[in-house]
PDB file of C-alpha atoms in Angstrom:
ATOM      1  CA  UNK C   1     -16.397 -22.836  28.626  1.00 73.00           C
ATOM      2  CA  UNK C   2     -18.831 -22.714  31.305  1.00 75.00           C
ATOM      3  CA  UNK C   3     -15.444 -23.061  34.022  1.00 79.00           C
ATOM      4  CA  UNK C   4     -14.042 -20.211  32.334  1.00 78.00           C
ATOM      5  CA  UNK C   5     -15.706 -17.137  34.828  1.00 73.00           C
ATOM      6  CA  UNK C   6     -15.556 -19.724  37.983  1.00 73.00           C
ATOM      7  CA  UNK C   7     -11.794 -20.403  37.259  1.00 76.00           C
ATOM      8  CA  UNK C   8     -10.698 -16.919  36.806  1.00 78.00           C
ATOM      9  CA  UNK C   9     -13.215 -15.696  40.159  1.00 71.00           C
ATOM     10  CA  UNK C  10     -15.120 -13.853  37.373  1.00 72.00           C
ATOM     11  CA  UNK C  11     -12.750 -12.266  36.355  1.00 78.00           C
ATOM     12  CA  UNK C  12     -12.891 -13.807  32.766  1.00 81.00           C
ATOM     13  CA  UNK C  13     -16.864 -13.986  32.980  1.00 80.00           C
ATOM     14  CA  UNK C  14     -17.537 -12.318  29.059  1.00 82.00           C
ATOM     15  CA  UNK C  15     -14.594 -14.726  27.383  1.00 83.00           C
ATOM     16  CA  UNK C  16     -17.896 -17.754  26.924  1.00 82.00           C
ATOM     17  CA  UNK C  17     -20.383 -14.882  25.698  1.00 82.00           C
ATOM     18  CA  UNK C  18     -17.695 -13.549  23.279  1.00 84.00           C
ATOM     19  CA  UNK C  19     -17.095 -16.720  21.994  1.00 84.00           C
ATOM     20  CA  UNK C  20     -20.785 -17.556  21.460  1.00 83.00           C
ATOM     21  CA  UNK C  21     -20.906 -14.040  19.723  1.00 82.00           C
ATOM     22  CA  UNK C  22     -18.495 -14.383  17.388  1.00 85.00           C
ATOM     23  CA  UNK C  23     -19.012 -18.268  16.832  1.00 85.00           C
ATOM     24  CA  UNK C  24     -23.055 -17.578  16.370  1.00 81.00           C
ATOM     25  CA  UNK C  25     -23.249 -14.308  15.344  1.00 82.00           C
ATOM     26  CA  UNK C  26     -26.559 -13.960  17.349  1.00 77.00           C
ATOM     27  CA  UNK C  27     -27.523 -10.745  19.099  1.00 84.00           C
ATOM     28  CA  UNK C  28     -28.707 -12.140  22.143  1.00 82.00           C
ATOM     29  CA  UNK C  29     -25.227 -13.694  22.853  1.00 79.00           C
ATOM     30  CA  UNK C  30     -23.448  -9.738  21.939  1.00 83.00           C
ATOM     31  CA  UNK C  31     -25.758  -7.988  24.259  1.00 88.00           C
ATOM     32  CA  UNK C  32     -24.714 -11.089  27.520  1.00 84.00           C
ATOM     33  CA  UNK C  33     -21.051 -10.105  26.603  1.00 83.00           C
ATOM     34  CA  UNK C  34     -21.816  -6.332  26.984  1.00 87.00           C
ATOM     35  CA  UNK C  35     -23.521  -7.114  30.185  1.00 88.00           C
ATOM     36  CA  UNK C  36     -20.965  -9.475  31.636  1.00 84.00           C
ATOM     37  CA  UNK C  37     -17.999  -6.768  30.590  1.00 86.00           C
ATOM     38  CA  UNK C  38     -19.989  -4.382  32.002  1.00 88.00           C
ATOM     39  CA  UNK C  39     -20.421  -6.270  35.203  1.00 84.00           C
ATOM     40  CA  UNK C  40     -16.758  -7.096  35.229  1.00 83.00           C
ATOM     41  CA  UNK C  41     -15.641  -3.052  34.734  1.00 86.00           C
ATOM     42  CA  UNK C  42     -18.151  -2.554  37.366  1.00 84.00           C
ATOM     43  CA  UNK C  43     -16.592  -4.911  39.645  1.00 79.00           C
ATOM     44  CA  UNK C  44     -12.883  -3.654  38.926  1.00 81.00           C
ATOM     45  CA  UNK C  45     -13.780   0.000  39.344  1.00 84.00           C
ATOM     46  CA  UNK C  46     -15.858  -0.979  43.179  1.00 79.00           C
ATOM     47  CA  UNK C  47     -12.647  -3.218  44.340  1.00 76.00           C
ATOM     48  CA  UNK C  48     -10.114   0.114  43.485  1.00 80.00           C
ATOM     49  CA  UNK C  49     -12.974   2.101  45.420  1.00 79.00           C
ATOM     50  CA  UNK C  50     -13.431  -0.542  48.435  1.00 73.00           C
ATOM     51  CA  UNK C  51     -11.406  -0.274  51.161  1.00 72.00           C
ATOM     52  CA  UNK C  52      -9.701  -3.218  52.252  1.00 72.00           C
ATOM     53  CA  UNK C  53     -11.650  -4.102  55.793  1.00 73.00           C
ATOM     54  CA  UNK C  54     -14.848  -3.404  53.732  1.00 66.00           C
ATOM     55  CA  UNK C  55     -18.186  -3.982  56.195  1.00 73.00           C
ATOM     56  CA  UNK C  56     -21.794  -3.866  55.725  1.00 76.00           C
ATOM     57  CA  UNK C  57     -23.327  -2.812  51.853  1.00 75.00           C
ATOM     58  CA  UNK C  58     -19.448  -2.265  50.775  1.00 72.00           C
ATOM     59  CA  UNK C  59     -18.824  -6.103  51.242  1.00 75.00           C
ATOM     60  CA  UNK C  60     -22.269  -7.080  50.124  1.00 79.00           C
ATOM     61  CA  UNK C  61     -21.997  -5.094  46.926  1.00 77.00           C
ATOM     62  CA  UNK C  62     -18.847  -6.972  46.193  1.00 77.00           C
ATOM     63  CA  UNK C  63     -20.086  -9.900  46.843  1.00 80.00           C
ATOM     64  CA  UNK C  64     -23.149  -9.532  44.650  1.00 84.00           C
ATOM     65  CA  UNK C  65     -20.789  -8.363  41.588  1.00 82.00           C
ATOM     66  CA  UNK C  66     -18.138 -11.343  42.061  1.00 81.00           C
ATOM     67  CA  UNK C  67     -21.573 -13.973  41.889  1.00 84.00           C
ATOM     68  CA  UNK C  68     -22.825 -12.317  39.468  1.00 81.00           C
ATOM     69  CA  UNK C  69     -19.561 -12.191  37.555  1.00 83.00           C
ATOM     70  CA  UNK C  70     -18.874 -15.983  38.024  1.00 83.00           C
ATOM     71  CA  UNK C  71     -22.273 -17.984  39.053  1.00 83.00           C
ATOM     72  CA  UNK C  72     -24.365 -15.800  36.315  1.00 83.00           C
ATOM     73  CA  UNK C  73     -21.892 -16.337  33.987  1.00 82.00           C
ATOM     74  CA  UNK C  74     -21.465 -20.216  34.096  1.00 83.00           C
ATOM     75  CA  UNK C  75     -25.311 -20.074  33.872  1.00 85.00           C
ATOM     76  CA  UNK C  76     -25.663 -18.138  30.708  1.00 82.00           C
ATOM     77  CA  UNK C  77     -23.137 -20.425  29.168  1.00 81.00           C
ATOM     78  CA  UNK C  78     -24.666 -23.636  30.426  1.00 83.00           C
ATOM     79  CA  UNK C  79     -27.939 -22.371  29.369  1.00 83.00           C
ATOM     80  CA  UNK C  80     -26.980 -20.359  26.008  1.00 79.00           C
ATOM     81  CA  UNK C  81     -24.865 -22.851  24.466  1.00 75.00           C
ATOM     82  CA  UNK C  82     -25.892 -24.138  21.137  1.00 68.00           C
ATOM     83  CA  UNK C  83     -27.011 -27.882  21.867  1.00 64.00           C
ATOM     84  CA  UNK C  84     -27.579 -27.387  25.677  1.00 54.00           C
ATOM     85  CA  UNK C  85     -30.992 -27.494  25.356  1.00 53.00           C
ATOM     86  CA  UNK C  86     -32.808 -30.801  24.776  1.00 53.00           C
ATOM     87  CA  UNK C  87     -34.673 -29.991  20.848  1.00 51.00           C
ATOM     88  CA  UNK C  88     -37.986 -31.165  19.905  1.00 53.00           C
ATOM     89  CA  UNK C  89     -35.931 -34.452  17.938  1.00 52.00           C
ATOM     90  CA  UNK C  90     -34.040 -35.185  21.334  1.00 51.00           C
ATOM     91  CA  UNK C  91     -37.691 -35.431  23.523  1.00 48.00           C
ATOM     92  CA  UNK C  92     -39.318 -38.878  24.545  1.00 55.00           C
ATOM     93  CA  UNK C  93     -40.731 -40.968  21.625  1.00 53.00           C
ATOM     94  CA  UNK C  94     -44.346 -41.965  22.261  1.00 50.00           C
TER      95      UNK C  94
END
């Protein structure tokens, strides 16, 4: 899931949190797939807006929005997915 956003160039970034949202039903997971659909009408909306030889704050507001849209993304999955994080039962045994 976490190739999902990078495949797509973050284009696709809210398809893991939607999963998670609807698999988990958690509210943490609904609000990242607000945020990363918000981030990815954000992004649509400043590439219609951009020209095409975009220079200076233009390009590095795209920029920010496409990492942000794939990188962040990725992360949230990797991070957020149920079993990605090492439990108290999975620690070293003393």
């Amino acid at each position: 899931m976490a190739l999902v956003p990078v495949l797509s160039l973050g284009l696709l970034c809210a398809v893991p949190s939607v999963v998670m949202a609807i698999r988990h039903r958690s509210r943490a997971n609904g609000i990242a797939c607000g945020f990363f659909a918000a981030v990815t009408v954000a992004w649509v909306v400043d590439l219609g807006l951009t020209p095409e030889s975009a220079h200076g704050l233009e390009f590095v507001g795209d920029t920010l929005l496409e990492l942000v849209s794939m990188a962040g993304a990725a992360v949230h999955c990797l991070l957020a997915w149920p079993g990605s994080r090492p439990g108290p039962e999975t620690g070293p045994v003393s």
